[in-house]
XYZ file of C-alpha atoms in Angstrom:
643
model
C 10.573 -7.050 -70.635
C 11.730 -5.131 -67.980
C 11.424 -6.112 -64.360
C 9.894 -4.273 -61.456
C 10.294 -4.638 -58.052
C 7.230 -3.585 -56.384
C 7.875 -4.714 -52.896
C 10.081 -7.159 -50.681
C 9.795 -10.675 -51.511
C 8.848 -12.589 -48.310
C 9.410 -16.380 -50.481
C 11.717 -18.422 -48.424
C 12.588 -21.911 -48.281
C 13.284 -24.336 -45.605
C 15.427 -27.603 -47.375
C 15.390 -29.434 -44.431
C 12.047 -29.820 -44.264
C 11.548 -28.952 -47.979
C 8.608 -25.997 -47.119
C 8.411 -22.645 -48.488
C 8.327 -20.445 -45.017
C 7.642 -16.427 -45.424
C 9.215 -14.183 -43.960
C 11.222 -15.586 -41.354
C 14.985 -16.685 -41.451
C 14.064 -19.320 -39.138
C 11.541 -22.112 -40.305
C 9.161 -21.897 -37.290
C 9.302 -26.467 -37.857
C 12.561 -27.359 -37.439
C 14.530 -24.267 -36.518
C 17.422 -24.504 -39.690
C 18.270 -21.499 -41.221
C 16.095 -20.679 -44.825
C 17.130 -19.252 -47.722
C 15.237 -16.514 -50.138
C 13.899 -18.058 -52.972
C 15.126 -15.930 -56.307
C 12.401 -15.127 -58.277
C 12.011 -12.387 -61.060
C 10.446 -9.065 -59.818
C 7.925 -8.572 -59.006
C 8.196 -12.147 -57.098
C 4.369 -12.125 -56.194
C 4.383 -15.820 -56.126
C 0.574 -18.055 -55.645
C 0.132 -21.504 -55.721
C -0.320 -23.870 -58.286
C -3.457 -25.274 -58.770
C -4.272 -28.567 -60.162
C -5.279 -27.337 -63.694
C -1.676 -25.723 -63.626
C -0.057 -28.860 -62.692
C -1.518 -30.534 -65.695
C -0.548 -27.916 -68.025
C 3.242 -28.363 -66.904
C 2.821 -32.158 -67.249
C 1.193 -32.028 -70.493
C 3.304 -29.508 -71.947
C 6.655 -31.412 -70.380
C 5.181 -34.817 -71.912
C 4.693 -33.309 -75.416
C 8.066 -32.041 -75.890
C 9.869 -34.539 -73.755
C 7.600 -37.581 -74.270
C 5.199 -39.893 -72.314
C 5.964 -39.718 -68.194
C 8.152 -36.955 -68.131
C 5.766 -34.595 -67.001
C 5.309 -37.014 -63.605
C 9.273 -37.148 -63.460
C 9.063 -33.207 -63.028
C 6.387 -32.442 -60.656
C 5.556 -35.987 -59.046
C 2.187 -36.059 -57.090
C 2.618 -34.628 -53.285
C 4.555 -31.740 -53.563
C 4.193 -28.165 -53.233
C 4.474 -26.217 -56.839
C 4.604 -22.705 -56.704
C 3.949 -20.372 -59.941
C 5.886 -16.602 -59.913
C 4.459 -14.590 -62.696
C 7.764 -13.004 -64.618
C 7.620 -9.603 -67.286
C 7.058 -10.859 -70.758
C 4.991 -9.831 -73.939
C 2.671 -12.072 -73.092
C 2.254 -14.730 -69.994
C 5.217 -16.315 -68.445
C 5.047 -17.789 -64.859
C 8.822 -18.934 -62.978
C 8.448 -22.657 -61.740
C 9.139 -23.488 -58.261
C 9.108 -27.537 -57.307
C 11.384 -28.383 -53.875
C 12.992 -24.945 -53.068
C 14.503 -24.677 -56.662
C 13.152 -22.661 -59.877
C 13.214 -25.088 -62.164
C 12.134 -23.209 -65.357
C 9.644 -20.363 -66.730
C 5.916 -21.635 -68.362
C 5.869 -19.600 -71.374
C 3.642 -18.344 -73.568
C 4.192 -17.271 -77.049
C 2.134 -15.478 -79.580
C 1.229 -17.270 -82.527
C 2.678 -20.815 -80.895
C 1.343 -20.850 -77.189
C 2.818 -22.817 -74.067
C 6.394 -23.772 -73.437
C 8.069 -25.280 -70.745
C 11.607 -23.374 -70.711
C 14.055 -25.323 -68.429
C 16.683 -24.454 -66.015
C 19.307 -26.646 -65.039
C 17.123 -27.915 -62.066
C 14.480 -28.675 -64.726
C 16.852 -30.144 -66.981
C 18.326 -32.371 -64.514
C 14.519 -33.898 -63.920
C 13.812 -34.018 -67.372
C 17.075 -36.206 -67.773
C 16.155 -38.986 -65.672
C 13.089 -40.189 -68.204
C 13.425 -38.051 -71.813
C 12.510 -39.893 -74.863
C 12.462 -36.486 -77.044
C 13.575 -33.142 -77.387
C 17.166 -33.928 -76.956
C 20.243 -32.966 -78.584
C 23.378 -35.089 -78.326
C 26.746 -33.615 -77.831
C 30.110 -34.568 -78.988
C 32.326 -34.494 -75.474
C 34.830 -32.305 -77.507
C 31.908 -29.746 -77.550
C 31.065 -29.966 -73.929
C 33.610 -27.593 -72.420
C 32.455 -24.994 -74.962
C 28.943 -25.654 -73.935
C 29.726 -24.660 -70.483
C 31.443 -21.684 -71.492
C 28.104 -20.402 -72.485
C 29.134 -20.624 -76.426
C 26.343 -21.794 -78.818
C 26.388 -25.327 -79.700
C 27.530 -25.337 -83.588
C 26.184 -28.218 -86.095
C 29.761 -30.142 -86.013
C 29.390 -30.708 -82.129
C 26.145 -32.615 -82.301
C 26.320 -36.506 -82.462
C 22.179 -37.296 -82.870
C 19.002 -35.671 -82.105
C 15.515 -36.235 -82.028
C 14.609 -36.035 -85.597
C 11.003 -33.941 -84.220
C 12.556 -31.161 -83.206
C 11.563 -28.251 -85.293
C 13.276 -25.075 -85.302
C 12.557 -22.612 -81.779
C 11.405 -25.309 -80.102
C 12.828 -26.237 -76.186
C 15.484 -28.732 -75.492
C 18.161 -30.284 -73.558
C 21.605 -30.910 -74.549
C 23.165 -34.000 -73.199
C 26.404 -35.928 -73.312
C 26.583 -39.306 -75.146
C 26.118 -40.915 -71.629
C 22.471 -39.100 -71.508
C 24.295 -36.707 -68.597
C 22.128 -33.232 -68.564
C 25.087 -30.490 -70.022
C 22.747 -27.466 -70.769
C 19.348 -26.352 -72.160
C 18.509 -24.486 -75.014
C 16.373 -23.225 -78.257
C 17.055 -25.055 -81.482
C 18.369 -23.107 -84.497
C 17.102 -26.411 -86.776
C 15.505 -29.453 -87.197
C 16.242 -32.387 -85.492
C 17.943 -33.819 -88.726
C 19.159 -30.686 -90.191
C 21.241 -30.846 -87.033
C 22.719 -33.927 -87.519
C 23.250 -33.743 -91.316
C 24.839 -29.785 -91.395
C 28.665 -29.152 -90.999
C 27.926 -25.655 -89.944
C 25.541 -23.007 -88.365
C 24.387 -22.874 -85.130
C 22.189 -25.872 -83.921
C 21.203 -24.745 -80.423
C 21.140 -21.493 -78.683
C 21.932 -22.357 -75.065
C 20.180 -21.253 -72.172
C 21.044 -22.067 -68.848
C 24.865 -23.997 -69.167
C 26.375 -23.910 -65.369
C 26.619 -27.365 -63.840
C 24.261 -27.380 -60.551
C 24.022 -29.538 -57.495
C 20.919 -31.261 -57.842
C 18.685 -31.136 -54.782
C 16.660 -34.900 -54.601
C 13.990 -33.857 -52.272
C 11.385 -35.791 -53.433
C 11.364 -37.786 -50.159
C 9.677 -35.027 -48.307
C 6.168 -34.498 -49.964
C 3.822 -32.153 -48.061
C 0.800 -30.644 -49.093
C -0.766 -26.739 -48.347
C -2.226 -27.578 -45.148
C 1.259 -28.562 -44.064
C 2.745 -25.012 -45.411
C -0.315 -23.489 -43.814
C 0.692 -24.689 -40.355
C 4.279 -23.906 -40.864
C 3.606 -20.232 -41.414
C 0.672 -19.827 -39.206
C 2.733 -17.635 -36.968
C 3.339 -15.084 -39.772
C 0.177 -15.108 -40.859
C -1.794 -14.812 -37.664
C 0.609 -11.584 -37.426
C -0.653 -10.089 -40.852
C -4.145 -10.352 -39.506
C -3.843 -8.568 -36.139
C -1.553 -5.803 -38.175
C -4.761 -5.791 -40.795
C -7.754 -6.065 -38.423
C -6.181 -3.462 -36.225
C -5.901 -0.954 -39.245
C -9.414 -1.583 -39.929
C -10.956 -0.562 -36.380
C -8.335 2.358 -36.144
C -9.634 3.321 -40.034
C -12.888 3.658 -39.108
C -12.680 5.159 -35.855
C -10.895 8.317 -37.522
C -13.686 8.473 -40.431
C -16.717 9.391 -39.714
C -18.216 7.371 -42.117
C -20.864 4.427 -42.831
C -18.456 1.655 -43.907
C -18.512 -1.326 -46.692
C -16.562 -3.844 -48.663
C -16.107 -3.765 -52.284
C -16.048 -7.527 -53.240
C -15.282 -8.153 -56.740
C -15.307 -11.673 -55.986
C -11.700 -12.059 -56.783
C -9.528 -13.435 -54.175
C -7.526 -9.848 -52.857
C -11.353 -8.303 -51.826
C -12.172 -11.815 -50.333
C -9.338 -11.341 -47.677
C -10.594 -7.883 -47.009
C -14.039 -9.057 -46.706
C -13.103 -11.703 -44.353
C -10.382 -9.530 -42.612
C -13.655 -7.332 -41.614
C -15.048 -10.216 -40.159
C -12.182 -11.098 -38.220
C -12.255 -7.757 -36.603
C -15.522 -8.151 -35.284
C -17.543 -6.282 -37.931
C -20.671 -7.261 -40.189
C -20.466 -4.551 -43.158
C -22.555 -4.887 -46.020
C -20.550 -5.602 -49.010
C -20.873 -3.452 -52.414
C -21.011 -5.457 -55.766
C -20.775 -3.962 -58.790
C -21.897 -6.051 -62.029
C -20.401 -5.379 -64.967
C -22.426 -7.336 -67.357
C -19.250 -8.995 -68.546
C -18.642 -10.940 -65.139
C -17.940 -14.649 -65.349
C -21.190 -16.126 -63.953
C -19.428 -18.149 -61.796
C -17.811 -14.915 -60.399
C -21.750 -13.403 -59.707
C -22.937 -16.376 -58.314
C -19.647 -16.896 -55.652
C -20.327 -13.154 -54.458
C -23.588 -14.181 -53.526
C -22.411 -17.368 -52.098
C -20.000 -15.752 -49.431
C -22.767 -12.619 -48.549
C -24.944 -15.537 -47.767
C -22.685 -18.185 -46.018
C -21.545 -15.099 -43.978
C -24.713 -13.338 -43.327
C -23.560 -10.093 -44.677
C -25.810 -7.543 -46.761
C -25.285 -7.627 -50.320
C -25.383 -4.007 -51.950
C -26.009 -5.187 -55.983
C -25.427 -2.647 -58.726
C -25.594 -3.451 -62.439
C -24.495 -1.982 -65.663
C -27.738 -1.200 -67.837
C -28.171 -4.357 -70.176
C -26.571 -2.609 -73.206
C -24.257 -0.911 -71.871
C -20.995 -2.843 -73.232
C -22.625 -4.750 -76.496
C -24.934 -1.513 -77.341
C -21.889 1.088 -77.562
C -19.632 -1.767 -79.626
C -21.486 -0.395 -82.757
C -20.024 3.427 -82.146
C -16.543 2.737 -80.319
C -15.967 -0.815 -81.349
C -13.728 -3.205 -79.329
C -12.245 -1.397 -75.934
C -8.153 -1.328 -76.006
C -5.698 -1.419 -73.393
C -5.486 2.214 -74.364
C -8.834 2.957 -75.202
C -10.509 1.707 -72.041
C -14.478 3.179 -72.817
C -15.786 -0.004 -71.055
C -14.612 0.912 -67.904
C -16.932 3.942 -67.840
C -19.958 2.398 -69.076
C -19.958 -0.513 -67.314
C -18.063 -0.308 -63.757
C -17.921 3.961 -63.232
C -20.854 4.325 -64.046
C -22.618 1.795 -61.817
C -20.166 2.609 -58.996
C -20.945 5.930 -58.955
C -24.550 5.151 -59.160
C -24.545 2.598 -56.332
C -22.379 5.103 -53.571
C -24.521 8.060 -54.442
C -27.981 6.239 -54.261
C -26.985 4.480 -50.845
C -24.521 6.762 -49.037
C -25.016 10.334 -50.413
C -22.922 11.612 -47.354
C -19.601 8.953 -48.532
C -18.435 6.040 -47.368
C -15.526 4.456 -46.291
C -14.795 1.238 -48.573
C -12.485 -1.130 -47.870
C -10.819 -2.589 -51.052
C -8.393 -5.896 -51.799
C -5.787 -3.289 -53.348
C -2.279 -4.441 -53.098
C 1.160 -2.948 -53.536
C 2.273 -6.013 -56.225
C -0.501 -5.761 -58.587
C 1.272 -2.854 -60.031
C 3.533 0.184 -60.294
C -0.061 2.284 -59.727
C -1.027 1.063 -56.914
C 2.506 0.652 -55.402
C 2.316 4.251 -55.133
C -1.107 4.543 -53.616
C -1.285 4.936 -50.149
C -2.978 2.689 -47.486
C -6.017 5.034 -47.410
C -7.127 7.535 -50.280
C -9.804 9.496 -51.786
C -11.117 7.646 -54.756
C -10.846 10.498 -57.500
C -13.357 8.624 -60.014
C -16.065 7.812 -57.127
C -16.784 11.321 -55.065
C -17.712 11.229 -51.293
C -16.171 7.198 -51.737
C -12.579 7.009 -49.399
C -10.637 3.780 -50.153
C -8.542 1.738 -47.444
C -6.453 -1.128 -48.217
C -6.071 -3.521 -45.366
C -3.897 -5.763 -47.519
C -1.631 -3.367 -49.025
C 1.842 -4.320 -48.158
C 0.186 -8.265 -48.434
C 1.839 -10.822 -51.246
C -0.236 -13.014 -53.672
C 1.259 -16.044 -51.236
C 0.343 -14.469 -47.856
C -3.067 -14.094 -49.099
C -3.554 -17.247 -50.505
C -2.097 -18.931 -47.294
C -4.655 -16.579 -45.077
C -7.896 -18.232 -47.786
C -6.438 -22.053 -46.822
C -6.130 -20.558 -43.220
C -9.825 -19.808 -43.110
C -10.861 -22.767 -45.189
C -12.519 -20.427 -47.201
C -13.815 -21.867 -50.998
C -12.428 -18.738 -53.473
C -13.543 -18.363 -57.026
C -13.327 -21.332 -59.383
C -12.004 -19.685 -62.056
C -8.144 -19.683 -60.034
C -8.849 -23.339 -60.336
C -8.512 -23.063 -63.949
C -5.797 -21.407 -64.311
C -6.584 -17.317 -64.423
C -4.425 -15.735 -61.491
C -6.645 -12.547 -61.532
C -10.237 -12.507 -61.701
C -12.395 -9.590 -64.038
C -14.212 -8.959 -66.872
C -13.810 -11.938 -69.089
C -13.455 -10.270 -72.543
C -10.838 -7.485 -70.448
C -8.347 -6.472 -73.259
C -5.849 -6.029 -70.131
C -5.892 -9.894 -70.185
C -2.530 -11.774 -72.186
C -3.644 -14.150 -75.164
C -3.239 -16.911 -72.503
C -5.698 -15.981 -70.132
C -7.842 -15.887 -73.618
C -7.194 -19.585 -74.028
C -8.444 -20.483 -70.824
C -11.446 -18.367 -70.920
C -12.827 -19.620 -74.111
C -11.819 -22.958 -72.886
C -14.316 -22.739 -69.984
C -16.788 -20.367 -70.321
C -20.159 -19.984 -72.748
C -19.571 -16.674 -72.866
C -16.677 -16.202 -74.822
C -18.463 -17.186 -77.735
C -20.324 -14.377 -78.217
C -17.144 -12.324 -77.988
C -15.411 -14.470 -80.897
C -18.283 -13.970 -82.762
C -18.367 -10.126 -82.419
C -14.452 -10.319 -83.115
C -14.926 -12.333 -86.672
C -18.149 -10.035 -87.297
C -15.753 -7.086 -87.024
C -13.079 -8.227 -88.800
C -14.664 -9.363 -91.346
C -16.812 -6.730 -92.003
C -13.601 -4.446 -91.877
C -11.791 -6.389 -93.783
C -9.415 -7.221 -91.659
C -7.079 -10.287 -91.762
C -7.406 -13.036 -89.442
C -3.767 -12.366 -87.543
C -5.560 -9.239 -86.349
C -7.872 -11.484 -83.808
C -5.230 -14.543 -83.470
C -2.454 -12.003 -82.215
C -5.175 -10.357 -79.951
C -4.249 -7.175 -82.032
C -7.794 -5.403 -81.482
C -6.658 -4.586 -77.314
C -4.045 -1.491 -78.814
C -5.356 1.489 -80.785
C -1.373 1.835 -80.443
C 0.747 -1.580 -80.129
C 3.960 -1.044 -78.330
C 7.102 -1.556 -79.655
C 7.691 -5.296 -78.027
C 4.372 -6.297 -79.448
C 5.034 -4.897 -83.048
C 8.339 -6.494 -83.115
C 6.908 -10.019 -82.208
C 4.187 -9.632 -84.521
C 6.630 -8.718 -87.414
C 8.518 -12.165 -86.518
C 6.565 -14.318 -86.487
C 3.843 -13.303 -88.943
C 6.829 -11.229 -91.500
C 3.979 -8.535 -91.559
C 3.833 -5.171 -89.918
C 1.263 -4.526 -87.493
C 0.142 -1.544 -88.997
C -0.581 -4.150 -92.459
C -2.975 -6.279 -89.618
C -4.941 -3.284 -88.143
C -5.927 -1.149 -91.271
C -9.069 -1.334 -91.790
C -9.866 -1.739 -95.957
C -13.799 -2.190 -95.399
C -15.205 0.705 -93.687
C -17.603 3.502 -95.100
C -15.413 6.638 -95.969
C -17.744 8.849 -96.347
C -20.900 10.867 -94.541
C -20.903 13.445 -92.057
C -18.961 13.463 -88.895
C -20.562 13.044 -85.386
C -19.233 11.890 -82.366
C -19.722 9.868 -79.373
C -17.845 10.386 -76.469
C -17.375 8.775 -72.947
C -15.487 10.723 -70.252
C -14.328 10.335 -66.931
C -11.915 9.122 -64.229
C -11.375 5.586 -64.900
C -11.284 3.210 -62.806
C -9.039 0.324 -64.584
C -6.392 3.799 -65.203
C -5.214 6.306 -63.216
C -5.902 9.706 -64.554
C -8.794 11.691 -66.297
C -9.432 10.754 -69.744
C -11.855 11.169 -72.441
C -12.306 8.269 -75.369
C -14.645 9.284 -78.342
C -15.487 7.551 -81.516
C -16.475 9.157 -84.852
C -18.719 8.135 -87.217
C -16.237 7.413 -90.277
C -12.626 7.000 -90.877
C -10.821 10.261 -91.087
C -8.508 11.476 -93.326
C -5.044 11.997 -91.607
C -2.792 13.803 -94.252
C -5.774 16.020 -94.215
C -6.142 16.712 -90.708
C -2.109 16.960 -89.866
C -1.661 20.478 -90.918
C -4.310 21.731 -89.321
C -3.316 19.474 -86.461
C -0.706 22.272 -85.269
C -3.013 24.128 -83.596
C -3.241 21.642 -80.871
C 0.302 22.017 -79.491
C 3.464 22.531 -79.990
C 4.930 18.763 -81.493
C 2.571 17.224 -83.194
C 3.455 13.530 -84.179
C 2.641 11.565 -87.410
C 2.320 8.124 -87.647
C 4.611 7.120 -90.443
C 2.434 4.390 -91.102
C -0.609 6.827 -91.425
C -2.136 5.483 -88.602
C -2.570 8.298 -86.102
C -1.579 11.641 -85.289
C -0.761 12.652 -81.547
C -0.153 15.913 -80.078
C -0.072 17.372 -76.426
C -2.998 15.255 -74.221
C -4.401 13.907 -77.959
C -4.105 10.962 -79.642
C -6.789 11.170 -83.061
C -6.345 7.496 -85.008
C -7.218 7.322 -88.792
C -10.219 4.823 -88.002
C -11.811 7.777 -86.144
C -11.093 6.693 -82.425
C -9.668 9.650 -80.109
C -7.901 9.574 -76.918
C -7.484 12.508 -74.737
C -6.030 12.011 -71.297
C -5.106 14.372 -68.783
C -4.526 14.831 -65.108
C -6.897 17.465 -64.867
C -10.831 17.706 -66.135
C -11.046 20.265 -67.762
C -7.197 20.369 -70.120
C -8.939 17.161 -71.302
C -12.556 18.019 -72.078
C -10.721 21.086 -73.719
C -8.537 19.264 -75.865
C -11.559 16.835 -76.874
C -13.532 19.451 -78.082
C -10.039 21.261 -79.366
C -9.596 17.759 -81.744
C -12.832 17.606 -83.120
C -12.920 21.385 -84.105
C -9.810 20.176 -86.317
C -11.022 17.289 -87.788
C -14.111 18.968 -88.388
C -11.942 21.837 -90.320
C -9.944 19.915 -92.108
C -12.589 17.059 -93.352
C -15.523 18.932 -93.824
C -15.499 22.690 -93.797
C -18.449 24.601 -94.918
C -16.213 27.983 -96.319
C -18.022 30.598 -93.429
C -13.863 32.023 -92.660
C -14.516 32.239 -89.210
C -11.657 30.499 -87.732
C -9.448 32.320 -90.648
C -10.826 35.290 -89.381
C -9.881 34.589 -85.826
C -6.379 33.711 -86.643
C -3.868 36.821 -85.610
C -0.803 35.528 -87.395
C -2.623 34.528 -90.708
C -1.476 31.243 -90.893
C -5.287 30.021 -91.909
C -6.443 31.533 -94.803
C -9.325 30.858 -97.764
C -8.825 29.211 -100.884
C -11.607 27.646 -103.049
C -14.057 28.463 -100.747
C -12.167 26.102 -97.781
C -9.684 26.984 -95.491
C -6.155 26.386 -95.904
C -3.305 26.864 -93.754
C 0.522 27.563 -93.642
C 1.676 24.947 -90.914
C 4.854 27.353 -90.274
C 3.122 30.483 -89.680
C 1.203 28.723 -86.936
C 2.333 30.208 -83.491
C -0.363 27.657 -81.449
C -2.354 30.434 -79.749
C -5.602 28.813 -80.697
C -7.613 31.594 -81.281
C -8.856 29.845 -83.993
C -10.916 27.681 -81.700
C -14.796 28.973 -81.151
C -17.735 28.958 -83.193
C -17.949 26.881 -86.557
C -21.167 25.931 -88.282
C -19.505 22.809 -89.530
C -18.980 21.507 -86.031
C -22.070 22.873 -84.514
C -24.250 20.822 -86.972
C -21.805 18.010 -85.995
C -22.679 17.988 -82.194
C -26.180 18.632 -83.352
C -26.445 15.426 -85.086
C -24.311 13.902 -82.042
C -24.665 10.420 -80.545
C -26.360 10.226 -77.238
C -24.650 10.310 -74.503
């Protein structure tokens, strides 16, 4: 996965006092020089809590046995987590000023703890598994970064199982390199050829032994109190200055996630009492609802409370089924909606909201400026007193302030939202259905689906159901490790073929994507080969799925299942190409023989046959005079869902 630097990264380290320092080349302690940590972009590095302690530790002990988990991250230390590009979760492991490996998580086989030579070098001094054993004649290959071949290896732990994470040590237990075995533990041993291990990480490193200087937060808190004291006269002074050139009433959003906490309490420290805007979802954590109204109440601040009718998320499953990453309906039913609701009904003349937006949550909002004009929420302006902020600076500000934050960080989520969000990685999946009730009634809606779909089980255990379109990465995974294609996991062999067509649409700016789109859901599967030639008509290229499973063409993306996408940067090209895409479908699936469109076609290219029209694809010029009245999609929109 590619990398993407977002912003600076402020990570530092001070080794003579062993304390991660921001910003400054001087630790503000001791006065040595510090050194930039080097993390993978986006480096927006947070601390690691206790339940992501234990995870290390219990992933280091299985693989490495009993007590090696300790030897890594002993108690009294600061451990700091860097979340790194990969197809699913991976975080970069900080212990001590050094990175000493990546958490992983893989599809299909979960956590794994993927060492560095730092790592390596701590897993060495107590390992009672997951080694390989080198022949010395093998080392200096080893270090050249060459594979380590079957005939080089002396013994090995006969558990290793092919792909899983190990060291490679010298016959005197020294640490040589780390790696991904090729084969078993015995196959190893017993083969005179192949590759046994694909190294990793080979160079020999000093080893830094800092674990005489433990601190904990409150000791990194102090050490950086200079920089952050800074931030917050920078932040509170943008927030007086804000509102003194807009005329506005002013609020907090608070999602109760920790990046609108700092706002809220960055208000506070300016010497303001705004009311705070919540909007609930209905697919909140409950812990989440109930810590928004802890903090309006500990604070004395005015909670503003808008929620999402009842049915707005479960009701609509029936017509639009789950949401994807790229078919995002939810967001409009259940947080657009209500927003939009909530700032009309209580400031109907706009008001200025100031929102826990930051720079490193992603390329989107690295482009947004400071303050904006929400396009999605009219009369609403945005401001972002924490734009140019890092995870770490605002997690240093919360232990600053002593302020409690939302459990769920605790247990191991780094961002807080809805907790069925198909913008969430398997991983995050894990832990929610590991700690909340209410992931059960997801699961349950998931194996209702499937199986009433007839779909096959790999399409809920790879998470399958957040892409109407997997990427590439994700399909080549998926074809690893399961040797299926993803477009054999997602077809749908159980659904009613038949009946009319009507539609159901949601539209609008959304607030989880920038841009206008439109996401609609028909009432039955559609026939694609019979819809492509008529397809042409929407634009120029026109793009067929050459597993059948959609059919894309200018703002349009119409899947087989009879889910369509149209997204646009402007209102109207994509209400026009909604209504353009149904006209077709309509045409091509169920045409009633009236020869209007035919009719309206200058070049010819639709004609009757049978009492249906037909068309010759090249003759199509895309004028779309063909589009107007049809009696075939009028009855359609007459027999419409409503909206």
């Amino acid at each position: 996965m590619a990398a993407i630097r977002l912003g600076k990264n402020h990570l530092r380290w001070c080794y003579e006092c062993n304390l991660p320092i921001m910003e400054t080349k001087e630790c503000p302690v001791c006065g040595s020089a510090t050194e930039e940590m080097v993390l993978t972009p986006p480096a927006d590095s947070r601390p690691a809590f206790e339940h992501d302690i234990k995870l290390i530790r219990d992933i280091l002990d299985r693989d490495y046995g009993e007590g090696t988990g300790m030897s890594v991250i002993p108690d009294g230390h600061v451990v700091i987590l860097s979340k790194a590009p990969s197809l699913d979760r991976m975080d970069e492991v900080v212990i001590d000023g050094a990175v000493i490996a990546t958490m992983r998580y893989d599809m299909g086989s979960g956590w794994k703890f993927v060492a560095r030579m730092q790592g390596a070098y701590r897993i060495g001094k107590c390992y009672t598994k997951g080694y390989v054993v080198c022949d010395p004649g093998a080392i200096p290959f080893v270090r050249e970064s060459k594979n380590l071949m079957a005939p080089g290896v002396i013994d090995a732990d006969p558990g290793i199982k092919e792909g899983d994470e190990i060291i490679i040590v010298s016959p005197e237990r020294e640490v040589i390199a780390t790696g991904m075995a090729r084969m078993t533990g015995p196959q190893m041993v017993e083969a005179d050829k192949g590759v046994a291990v694909k190294t990793r990480w080979y160079k020999p490193e000093e080893f830094r032994d800092l674990s005489d200087k433990p601190h904990t937060w409150d000791d990194v808190v102090e050490a950086n109190r200079g920089v952050i004291e800074k931030r917050v006269e920078e932040a509170t002074g943008f927030i007086r200055n804000t509102i003194e050139k807009n005329n506005l009433p002013a609020i907090v959003s608070f999602s109760g996630g920790k990046d609108s906490l700092v706002s809220l309490l960055l208000t506070i420290d300016a010497g303001l009492n705004l009311p705070v805007l919540f909007v609930d979802t209905g697919l909140e954590f409950d812990e989440t609802v109930q810590h928004v109204h802890d903090v309006c109440e500990r604070h004395n601040l005015k909670l503003i409370e808008e929620k999402a009718p009842t049915d707005a998320f479960f009701g609509n499953l029936v017509y639009f089924g789950p949401p994807a990453k790229d078919y995002r309906w939810c967001c409009k039913t259940n947080k657009l909606g209500p927003t939009v609701g909530a700032i009309t009904k209580n400031f109907p003349d706009g008001v200025l909201s100031f929102i826990g937006q930051r720079k490193y949550e992603s390329e989107a909002r690295n482009s947004k400026p400071r303050v904006w004009r929400n396009p999605w929420t009219p009369g609403q302006v945005g401001a972002s007193p924490i734009q140019n902020w890092s995870a770490m600076h605002v997690w240093l500000y919360i232990f600053y302030k002593k302020e409690p934050f939302n459990v769920w960080y605790t247990r191991g989520l780094d961002r807080i939202g809805c907790f069925l969000c198909p913008a969430s990685d398997l991983a995050e999946f894990d832990i929610v259905a590991g700690n909340s009730a209410r992931w059960d009634q997801w699961d349950e809606y998931l194996e209702k689906y499937m199986s009433d779909r007839g779909l096959p089980k790999e399409w809920k255990e790879y998470g399958l159901w957040r892409w109407k379109n997997a990427p590439k990465s994700i399909r080549e995974e998926v074809q690893r490790i399961s040797g299926r294609e993803v477009s054999e996991l997602t077809k749908q062999t159980k659904v009613p073929e038949t009946g009319p067509l009507t539609i159901k649409v949601q539209d609008g700016y959304s607030p989880c994507v920038i841009g206008y789109s439109i996401e609609a859901a028909l009432s039955r599967p559609i026939d694609l080969e019979k819809v492509a030639p008529f397809a042409h008509a929407l634009g120029w290229v026109v793009e067929v799925d050459p597993n059948g499973e959609y059919i894309s063409a200018n703002y349009l993306t119409i899947y087989r299942e009879g889910s369509i996408i149209s997204k646009a940067n402007v209102e109207d090209d994509a209400r026009r190409e909604m209504d353009h895409a149904f006209q077709v479908i309509v045409r091509a699936e169920q045409c009633v023989g009236c020869g209007l469109c035919a009719a309206r076609c200058t070049p010819k290219a639709l004609y009757m046959e049978d009492g249906k029209v037909k068309i010759h694809e090249d003759e199509c010029i895309f004028c779309k005079d063909c589009f107007g009245p049809c009696p075939s999609v009028n009855f359609a929109r007459n027999e419409e869902f409503e909206q």
